Coordinates of C-alpha atoms in Angstrom, one line a residue:
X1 CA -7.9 11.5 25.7
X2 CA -5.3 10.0 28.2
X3 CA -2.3 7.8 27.0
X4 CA -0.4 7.8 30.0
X5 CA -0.4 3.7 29.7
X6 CA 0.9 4.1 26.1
X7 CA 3.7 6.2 27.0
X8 CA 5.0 3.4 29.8
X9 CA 4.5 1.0 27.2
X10 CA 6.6 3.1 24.7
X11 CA 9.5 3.8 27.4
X12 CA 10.2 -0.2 27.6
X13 CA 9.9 -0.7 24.1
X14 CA 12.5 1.7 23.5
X15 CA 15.1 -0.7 26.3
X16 CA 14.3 -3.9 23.5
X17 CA 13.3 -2.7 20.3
X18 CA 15.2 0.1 17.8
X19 CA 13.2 3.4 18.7
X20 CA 10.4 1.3 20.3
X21 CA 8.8 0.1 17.0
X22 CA 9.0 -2.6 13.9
X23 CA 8.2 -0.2 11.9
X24 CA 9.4 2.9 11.5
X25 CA 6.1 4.9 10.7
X26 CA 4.7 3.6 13.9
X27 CA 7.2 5.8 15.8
X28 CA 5.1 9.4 15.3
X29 CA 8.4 11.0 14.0
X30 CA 6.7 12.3 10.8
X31 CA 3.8 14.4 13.8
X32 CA 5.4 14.2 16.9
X33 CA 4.5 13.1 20.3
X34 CA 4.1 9.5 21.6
X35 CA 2.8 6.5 19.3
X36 CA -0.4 4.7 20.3
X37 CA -0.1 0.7 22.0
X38 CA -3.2 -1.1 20.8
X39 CA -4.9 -4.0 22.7
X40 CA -7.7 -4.6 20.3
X41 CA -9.8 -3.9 17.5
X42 CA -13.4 -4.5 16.6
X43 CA -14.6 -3.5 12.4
X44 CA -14.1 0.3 12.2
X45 CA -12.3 0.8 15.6
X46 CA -9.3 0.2 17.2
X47 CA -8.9 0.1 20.8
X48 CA -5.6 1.5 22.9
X49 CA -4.1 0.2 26.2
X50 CA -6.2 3.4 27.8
X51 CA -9.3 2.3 27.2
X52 CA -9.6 4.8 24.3
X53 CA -11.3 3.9 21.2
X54 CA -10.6 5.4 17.8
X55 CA -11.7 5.4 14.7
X56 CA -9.6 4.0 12.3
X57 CA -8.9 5.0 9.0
X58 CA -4.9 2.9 8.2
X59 CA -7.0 -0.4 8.5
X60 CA -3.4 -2.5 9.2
X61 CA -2.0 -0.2 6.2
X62 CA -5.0 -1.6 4.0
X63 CA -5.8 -4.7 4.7
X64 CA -8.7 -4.7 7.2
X65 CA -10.8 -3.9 4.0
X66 CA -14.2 -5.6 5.5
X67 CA -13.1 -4.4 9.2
X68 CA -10.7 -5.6 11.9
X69 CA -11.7 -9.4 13.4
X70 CA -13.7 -10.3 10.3
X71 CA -15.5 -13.3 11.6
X72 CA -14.9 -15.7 8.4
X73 CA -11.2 -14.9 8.8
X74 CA -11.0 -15.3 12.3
X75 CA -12.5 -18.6 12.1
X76 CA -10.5 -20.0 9.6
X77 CA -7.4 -18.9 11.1
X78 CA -8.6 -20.5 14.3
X79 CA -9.7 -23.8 12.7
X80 CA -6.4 -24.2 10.8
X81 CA -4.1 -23.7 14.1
X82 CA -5.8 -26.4 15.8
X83 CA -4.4 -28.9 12.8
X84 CA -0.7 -26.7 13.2
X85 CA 0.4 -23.7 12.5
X86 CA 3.4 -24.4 9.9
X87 CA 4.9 -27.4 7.6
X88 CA 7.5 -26.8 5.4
X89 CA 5.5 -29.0 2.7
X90 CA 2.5 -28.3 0.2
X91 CA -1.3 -27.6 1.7
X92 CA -4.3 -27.8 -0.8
X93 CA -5.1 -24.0 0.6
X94 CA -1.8 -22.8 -1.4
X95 CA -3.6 -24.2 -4.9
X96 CA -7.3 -22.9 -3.3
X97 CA -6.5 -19.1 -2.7
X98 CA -3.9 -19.2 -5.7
X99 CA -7.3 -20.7 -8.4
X100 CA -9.3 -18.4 -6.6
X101 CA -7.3 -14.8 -7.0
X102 CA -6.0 -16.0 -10.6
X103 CA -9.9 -16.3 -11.2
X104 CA -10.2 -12.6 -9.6
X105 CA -7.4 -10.7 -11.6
X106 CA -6.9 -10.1 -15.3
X107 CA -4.3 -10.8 -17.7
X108 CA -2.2 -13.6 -14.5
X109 CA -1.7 -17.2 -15.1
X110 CA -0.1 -18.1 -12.4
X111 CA 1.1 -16.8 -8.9
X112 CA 3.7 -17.7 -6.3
X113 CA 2.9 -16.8 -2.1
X114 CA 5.7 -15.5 -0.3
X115 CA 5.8 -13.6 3.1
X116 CA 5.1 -10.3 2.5
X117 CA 4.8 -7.4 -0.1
X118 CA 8.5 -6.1 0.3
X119 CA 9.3 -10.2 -0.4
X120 CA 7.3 -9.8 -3.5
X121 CA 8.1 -6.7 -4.6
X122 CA 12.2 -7.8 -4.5
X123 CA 11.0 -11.8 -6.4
X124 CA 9.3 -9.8 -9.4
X125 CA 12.2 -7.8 -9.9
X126 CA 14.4 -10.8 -9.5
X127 CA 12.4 -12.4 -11.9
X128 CA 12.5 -9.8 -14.5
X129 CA 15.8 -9.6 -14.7
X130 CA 16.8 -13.4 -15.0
X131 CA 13.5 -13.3 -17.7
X132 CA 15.3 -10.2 -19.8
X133 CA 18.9 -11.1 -18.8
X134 CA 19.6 -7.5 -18.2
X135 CA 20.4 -5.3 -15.0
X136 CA 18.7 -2.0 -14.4
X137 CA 15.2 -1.1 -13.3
X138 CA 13.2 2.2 -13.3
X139 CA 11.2 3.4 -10.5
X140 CA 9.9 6.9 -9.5
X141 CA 10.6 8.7 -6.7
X142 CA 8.2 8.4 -3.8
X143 CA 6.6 5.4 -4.8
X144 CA 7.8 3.0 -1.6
X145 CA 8.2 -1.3 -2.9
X146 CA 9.7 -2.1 0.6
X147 CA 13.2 -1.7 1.9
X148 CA 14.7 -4.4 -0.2
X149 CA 17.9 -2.5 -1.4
X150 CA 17.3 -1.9 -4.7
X151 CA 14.3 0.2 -4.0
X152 CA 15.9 2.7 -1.2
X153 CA 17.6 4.6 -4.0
X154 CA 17.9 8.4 -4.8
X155 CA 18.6 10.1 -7.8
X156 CA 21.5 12.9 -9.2
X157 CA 19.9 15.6 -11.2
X158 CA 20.6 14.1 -14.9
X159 CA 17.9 12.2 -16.2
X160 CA 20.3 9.4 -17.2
X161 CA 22.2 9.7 -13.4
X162 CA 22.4 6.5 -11.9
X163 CA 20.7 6.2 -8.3
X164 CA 23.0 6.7 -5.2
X165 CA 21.8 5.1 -2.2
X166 CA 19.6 7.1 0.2
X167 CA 20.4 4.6 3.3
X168 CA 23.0 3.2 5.0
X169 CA 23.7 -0.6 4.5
X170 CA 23.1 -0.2 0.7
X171 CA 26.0 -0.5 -1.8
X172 CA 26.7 1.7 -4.6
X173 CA 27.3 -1.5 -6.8
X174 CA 23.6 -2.3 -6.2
X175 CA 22.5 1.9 -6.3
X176 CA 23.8 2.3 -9.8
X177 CA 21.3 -0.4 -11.8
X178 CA 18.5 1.5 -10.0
X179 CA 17.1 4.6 -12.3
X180 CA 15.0 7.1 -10.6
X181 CA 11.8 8.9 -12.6
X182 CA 9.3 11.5 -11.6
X183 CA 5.6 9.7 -11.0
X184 CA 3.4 11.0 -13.6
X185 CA 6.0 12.1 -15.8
X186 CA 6.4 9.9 -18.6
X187 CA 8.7 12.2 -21.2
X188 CA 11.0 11.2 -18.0
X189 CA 10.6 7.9 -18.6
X190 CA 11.5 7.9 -22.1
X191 CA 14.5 9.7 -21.5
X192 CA 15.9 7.1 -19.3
X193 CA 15.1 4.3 -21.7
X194 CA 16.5 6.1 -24.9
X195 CA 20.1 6.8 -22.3
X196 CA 19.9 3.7 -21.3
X197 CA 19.2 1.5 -24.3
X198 CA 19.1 -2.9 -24.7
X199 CA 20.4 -2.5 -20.2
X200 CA 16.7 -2.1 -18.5
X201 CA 15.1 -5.2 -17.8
X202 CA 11.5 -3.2 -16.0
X203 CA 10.0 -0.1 -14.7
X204 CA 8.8 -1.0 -11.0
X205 CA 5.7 1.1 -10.4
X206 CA 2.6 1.7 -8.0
X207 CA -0.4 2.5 -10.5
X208 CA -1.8 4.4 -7.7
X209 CA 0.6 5.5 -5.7
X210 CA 0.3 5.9 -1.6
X211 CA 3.3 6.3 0.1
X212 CA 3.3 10.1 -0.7
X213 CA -0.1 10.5 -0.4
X214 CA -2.5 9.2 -2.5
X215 CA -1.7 10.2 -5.8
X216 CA -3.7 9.1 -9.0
X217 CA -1.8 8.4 -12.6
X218 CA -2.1 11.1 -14.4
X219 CA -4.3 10.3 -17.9
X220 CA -1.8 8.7 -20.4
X221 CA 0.7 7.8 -17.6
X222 CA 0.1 3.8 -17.0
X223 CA -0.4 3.6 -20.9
X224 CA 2.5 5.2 -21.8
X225 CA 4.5 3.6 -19.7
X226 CA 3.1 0.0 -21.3
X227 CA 3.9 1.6 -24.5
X228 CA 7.8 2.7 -23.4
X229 CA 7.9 -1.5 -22.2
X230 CA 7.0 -3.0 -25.7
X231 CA 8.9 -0.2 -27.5
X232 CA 12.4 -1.2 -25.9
X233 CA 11.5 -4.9 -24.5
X234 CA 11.3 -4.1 -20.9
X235 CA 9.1 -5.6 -18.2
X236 CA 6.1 -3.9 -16.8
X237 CA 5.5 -4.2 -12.9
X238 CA 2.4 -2.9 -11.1
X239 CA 2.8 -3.0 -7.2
X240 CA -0.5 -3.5 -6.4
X241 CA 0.3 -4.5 -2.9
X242 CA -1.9 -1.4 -1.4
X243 CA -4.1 -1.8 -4.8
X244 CA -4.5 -5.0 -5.1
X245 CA -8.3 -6.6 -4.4
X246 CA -9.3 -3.1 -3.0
X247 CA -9.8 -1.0 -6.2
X248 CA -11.3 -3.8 -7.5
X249 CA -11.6 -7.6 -7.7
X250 CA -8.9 -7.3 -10.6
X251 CA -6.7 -4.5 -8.9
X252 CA -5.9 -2.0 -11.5
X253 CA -5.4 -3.4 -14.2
X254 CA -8.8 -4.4 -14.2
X255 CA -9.8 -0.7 -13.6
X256 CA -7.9 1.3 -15.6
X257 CA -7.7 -1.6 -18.3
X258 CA -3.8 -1.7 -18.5
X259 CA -2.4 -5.0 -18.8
X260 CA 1.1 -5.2 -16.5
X261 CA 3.6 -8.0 -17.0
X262 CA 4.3 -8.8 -13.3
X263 CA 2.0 -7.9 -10.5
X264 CA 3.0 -8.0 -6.8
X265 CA 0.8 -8.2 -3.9
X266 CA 0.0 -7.7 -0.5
X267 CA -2.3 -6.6 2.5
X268 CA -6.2 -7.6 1.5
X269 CA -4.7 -10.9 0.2
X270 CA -3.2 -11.6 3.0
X271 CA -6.8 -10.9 5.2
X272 CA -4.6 -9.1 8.0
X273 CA -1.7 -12.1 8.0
X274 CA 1.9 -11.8 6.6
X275 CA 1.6 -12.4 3.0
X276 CA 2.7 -11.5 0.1
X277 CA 2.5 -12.8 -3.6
X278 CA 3.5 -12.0 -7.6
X279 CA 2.1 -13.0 -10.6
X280 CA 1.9 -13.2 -14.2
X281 CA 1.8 -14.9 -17.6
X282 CA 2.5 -18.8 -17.7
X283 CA 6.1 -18.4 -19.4
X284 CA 6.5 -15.4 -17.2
X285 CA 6.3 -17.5 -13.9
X286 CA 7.9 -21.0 -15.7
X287 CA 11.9 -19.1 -15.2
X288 CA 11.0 -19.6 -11.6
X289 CA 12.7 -22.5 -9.7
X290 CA 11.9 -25.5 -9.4
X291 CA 11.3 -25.5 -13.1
X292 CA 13.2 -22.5 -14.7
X293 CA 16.5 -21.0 -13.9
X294 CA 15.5 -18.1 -11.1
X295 CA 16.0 -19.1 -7.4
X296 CA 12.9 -17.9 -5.2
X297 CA 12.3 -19.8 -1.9
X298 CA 10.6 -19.3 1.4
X299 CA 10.5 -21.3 4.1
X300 CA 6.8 -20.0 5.8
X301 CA 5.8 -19.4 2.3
X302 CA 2.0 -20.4 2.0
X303 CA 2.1 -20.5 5.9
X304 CA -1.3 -22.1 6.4
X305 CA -2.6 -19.9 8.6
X306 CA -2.0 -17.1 6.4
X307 CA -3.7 -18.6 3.8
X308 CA -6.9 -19.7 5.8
X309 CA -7.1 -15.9 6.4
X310 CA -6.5 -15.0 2.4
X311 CA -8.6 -17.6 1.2
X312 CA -11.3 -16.2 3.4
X313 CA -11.3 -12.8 2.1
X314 CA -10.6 -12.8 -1.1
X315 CA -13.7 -15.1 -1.4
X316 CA -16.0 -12.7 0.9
X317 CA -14.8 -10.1 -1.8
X318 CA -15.3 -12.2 -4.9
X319 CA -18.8 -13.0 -3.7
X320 CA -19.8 -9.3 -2.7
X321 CA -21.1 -7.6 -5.7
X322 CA -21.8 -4.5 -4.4
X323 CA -18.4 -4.2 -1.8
X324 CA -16.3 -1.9 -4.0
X325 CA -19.3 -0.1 -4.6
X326 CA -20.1 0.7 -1.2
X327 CA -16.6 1.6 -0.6
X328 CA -16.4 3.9 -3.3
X329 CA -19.5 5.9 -2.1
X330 CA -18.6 5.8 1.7
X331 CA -14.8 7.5 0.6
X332 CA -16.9 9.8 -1.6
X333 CA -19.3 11.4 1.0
X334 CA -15.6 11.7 3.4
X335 CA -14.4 13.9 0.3
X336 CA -17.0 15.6 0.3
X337 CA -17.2 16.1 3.9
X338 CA -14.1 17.2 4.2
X339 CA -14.0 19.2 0.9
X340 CA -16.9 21.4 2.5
X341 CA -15.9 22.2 6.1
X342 CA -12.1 22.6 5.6
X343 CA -13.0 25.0 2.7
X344 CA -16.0 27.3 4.9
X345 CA -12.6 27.5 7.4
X346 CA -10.7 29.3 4.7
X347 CA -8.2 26.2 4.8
X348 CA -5.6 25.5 2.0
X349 CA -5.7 21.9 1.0
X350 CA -5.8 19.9 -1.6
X351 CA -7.5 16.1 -1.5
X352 CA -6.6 13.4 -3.9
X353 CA -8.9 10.0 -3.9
X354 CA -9.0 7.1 -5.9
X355 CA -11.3 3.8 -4.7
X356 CA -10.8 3.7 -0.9
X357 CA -7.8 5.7 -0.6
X358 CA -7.6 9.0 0.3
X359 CA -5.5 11.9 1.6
X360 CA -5.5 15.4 2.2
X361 CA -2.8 17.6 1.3
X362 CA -2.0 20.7 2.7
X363 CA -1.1 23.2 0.2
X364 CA -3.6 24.6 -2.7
X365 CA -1.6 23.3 -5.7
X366 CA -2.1 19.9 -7.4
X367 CA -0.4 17.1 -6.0
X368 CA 0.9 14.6 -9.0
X369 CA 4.0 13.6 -7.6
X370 CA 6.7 13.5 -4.9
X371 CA 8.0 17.0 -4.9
X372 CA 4.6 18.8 -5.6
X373 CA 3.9 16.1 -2.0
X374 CA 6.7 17.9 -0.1
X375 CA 5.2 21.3 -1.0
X376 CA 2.3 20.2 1.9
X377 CA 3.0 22.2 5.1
X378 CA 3.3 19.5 7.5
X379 CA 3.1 21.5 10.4
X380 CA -0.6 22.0 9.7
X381 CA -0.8 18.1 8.9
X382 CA 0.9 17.3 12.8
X383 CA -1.9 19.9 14.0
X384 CA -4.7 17.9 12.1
X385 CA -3.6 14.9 13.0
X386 CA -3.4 15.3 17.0
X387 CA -6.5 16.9 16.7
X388 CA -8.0 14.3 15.3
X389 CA -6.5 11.7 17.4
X390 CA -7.7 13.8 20.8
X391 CA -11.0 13.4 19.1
X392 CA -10.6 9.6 18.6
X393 CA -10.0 9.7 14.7
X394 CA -7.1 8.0 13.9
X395 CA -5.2 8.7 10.3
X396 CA -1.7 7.7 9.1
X397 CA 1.1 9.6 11.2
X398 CA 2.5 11.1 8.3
X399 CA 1.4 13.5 5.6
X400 CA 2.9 11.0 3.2
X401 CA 0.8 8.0 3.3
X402 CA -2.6 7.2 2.6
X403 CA -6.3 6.6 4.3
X404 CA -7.9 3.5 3.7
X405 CA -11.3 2.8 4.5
X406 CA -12.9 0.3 5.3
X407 CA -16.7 -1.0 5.1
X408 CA -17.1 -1.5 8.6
X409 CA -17.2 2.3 9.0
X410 CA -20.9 3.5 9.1
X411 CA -22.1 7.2 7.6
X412 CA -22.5 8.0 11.6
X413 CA -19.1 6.9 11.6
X414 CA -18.4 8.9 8.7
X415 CA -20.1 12.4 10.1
X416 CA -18.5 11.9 13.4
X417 CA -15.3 12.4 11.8
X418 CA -16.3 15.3 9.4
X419 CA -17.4 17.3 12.5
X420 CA -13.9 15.9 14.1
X421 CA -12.1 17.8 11.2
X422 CA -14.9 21.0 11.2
X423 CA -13.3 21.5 15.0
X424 CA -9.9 20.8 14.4
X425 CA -9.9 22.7 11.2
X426 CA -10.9 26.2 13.8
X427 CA -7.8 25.2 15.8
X428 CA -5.4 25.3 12.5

């Protein structure tokens, strides 16, 4: 394939915009060469400024669950603009979508919209503190809440070492309430609480995690961790901005049962739009302003475009008995797919899946958390992935971030890309 338009369109970028991109993982650092410029997309494919299409399996980074231009959700979006696009004052669609995912998801009263998941991610943890009037959080390495500055934090090697900051622009006053675990390592956990005792105020975690891949919770991990929460009076938040209404109607805790205390979301509820949103119990959500004593504002929160779009999805979701099904069986036969002709190749890899997320690891060993991620040998993964791309299967650009599929993708679809991999996997 030819991307000689993409590459112009990359050179100006660069002139107006830091390293051409809004988004860092959209630069192609993690594989090399130049990123793709995309004028359109259509359910399972994207289409470049070439004239290539591709098959897409990031779906906007999750949210495209039913398929890019969803007609429902275009429509609505349309039909809302023509009454304006933004109003600084309530809309009956901010109580609509709000009754309707309360309806969708377990053990939530209530829920506040904001912009987008890092907005959410940063509120919850706002909220826990002012609800537990104390300072420090727990999160594990690898698992990625958005670039809000308490979450770009790395750790000393003591269990009870506060975080130092791992960018620029974030102060060690703000580093050192930040405590850094290993994901699926909950005698870790404990540690931290027992060194750290009456000071943490929540443990900040994705229940699936896939910003290092994806990476299941180990058996025991997500109860534990609720356990470690009531045992020394500490909030539990799921990020279930990835997870959120595409494991399930009810996001995690609805399938592995585990009731969280806060839950942040993002992309599916957003149906493609900026949004983001947390939730919880009814006193939980009452020590937000305008009623209780923690400030959280937004001035495009419940923009009413964005929550045509939600609206829209989640209730194409709700009413779709069988979607999660159908998604579950369509990431299956992948797995299997690529299970079977990366093995015949003599390849080393490991693939973890849960739901409609997926990724493949390079390296035999089992991949639980961030450093047994790193072990991957990324120079295979930029191989694979440009030799998918030259065959017009697009993946993340980095060997630390998910698939997510979508239901627009059809088992032709599906094979296409399995005998995509069976060639590339002769060129590794």
């Amino acid at each position: 394939m030819l991307y000689k338009r993409s590459s112009e369109l990359f050179i100006e970028a660069n002139k107006v915009i830091p390293g051409g991109v809004n988004s860092p993982v959209r630069a192609f650092k993690g594989v090399g060469g130049t990123p793709i410029f995309v004028k359109e997309a259509k359910g399972a494919y994207l289409y470049d400024e070439d004239g290539n299409r591709l098959i897409d399996y990031i779906n906007s980074w999750g949210p495209m669950i039913l398929g890019h231009a969803y007609e429902p959700v275009v429509n609505a979006v349309i039909e809302k603009a023509k009454k304006g696009t933004s109003f600084g004052m309530p809309t009956e669609l901010e109580t609509q979508i709000a009754q309707l995912a309360i309806s969708m998801v377990p053990n939530i009263d209530k829920i506040r919209f904001v912009n987008s998941g890092t907005e959410a991610c940063m509120s919850a943890i706002r909220l826990a503190r002012g609800y537990t009037k104390r300072d420090k959080i727990i999160k594990f390495s690898g698992c990625y809440h958005g670039h809000s500055d308490s979450f770009l934090i790395a750790a000393g090697s003591g269990l009870s070492t506060f975080g130092v900051p791992n960018s620029p622009g974030v102060t060690e006053g703000t580093a050192k309430d930040t405590l850094l675990a290993a994901y699926n390592d909950i005698e870790n956990v404990k540690a931290l609480f027992e060194a750290n005792k009456n000071e943490i105020a929540a443990i900040i975690v994705e229940p699936v995690a896939g910003n290092m891949g994806c990476i299941p919770p180990n058996k025991g991990f997500l109860e534990g961790l609720r356990v470690l929460c009531y045992e020394f009076g500490a909030m539990l938040i799921f990020d279930e901005v990835m997870t959120g209404f595409r494991l399930a109607k009810g996001g995690v805790q609805e399938l592995f049962k585990i009731q969280a205390d806060i839950v942040c979301f993002g992309k599916v509820i957003g149906g493609g739009l900026p949004v983001g949103a947390f939730a919880a119990r009814e006193e939980i959500m009452n020590y937000l302003a305008p009623i209780g004593p923690v400030y959280q504002a937004g001035t495009l929160s419940g923009n009413p475009l964005a929550m045509a779009a939600g609206l829209e999805m989640l209730k194409a979701l709700n009413a779709d008995s069988e979607i999660f099904t159908r998604l579950e069986q369509k990431t299956a036969y992948l797995e299997n797919g690529i299970q079977k002709v990366l093995t015949e190749e003599g390849i080393t890899f490991t693939i973890n899946r849960v739901g409609s997320m997926i990724s493949v690891h390079f390296d035999a060993n089992p991949v639980y958390d961030f450093a047994t991620a790193k072990n991957g040998d990324n120079e295979t993964f930029k191989k694979f992935f440009h030799g998918l791309l030259k065959r017009g299967v697009y993946i993340a650009p980095s060997a630390y971030e998910t698939w997510f599929i979508t239901d627009a993708l059809t088992y032709d679809d599906l094979d296409f890309t399995i005998n995509a991999i069976k060639e590339v996997a002769k060129e590794l």
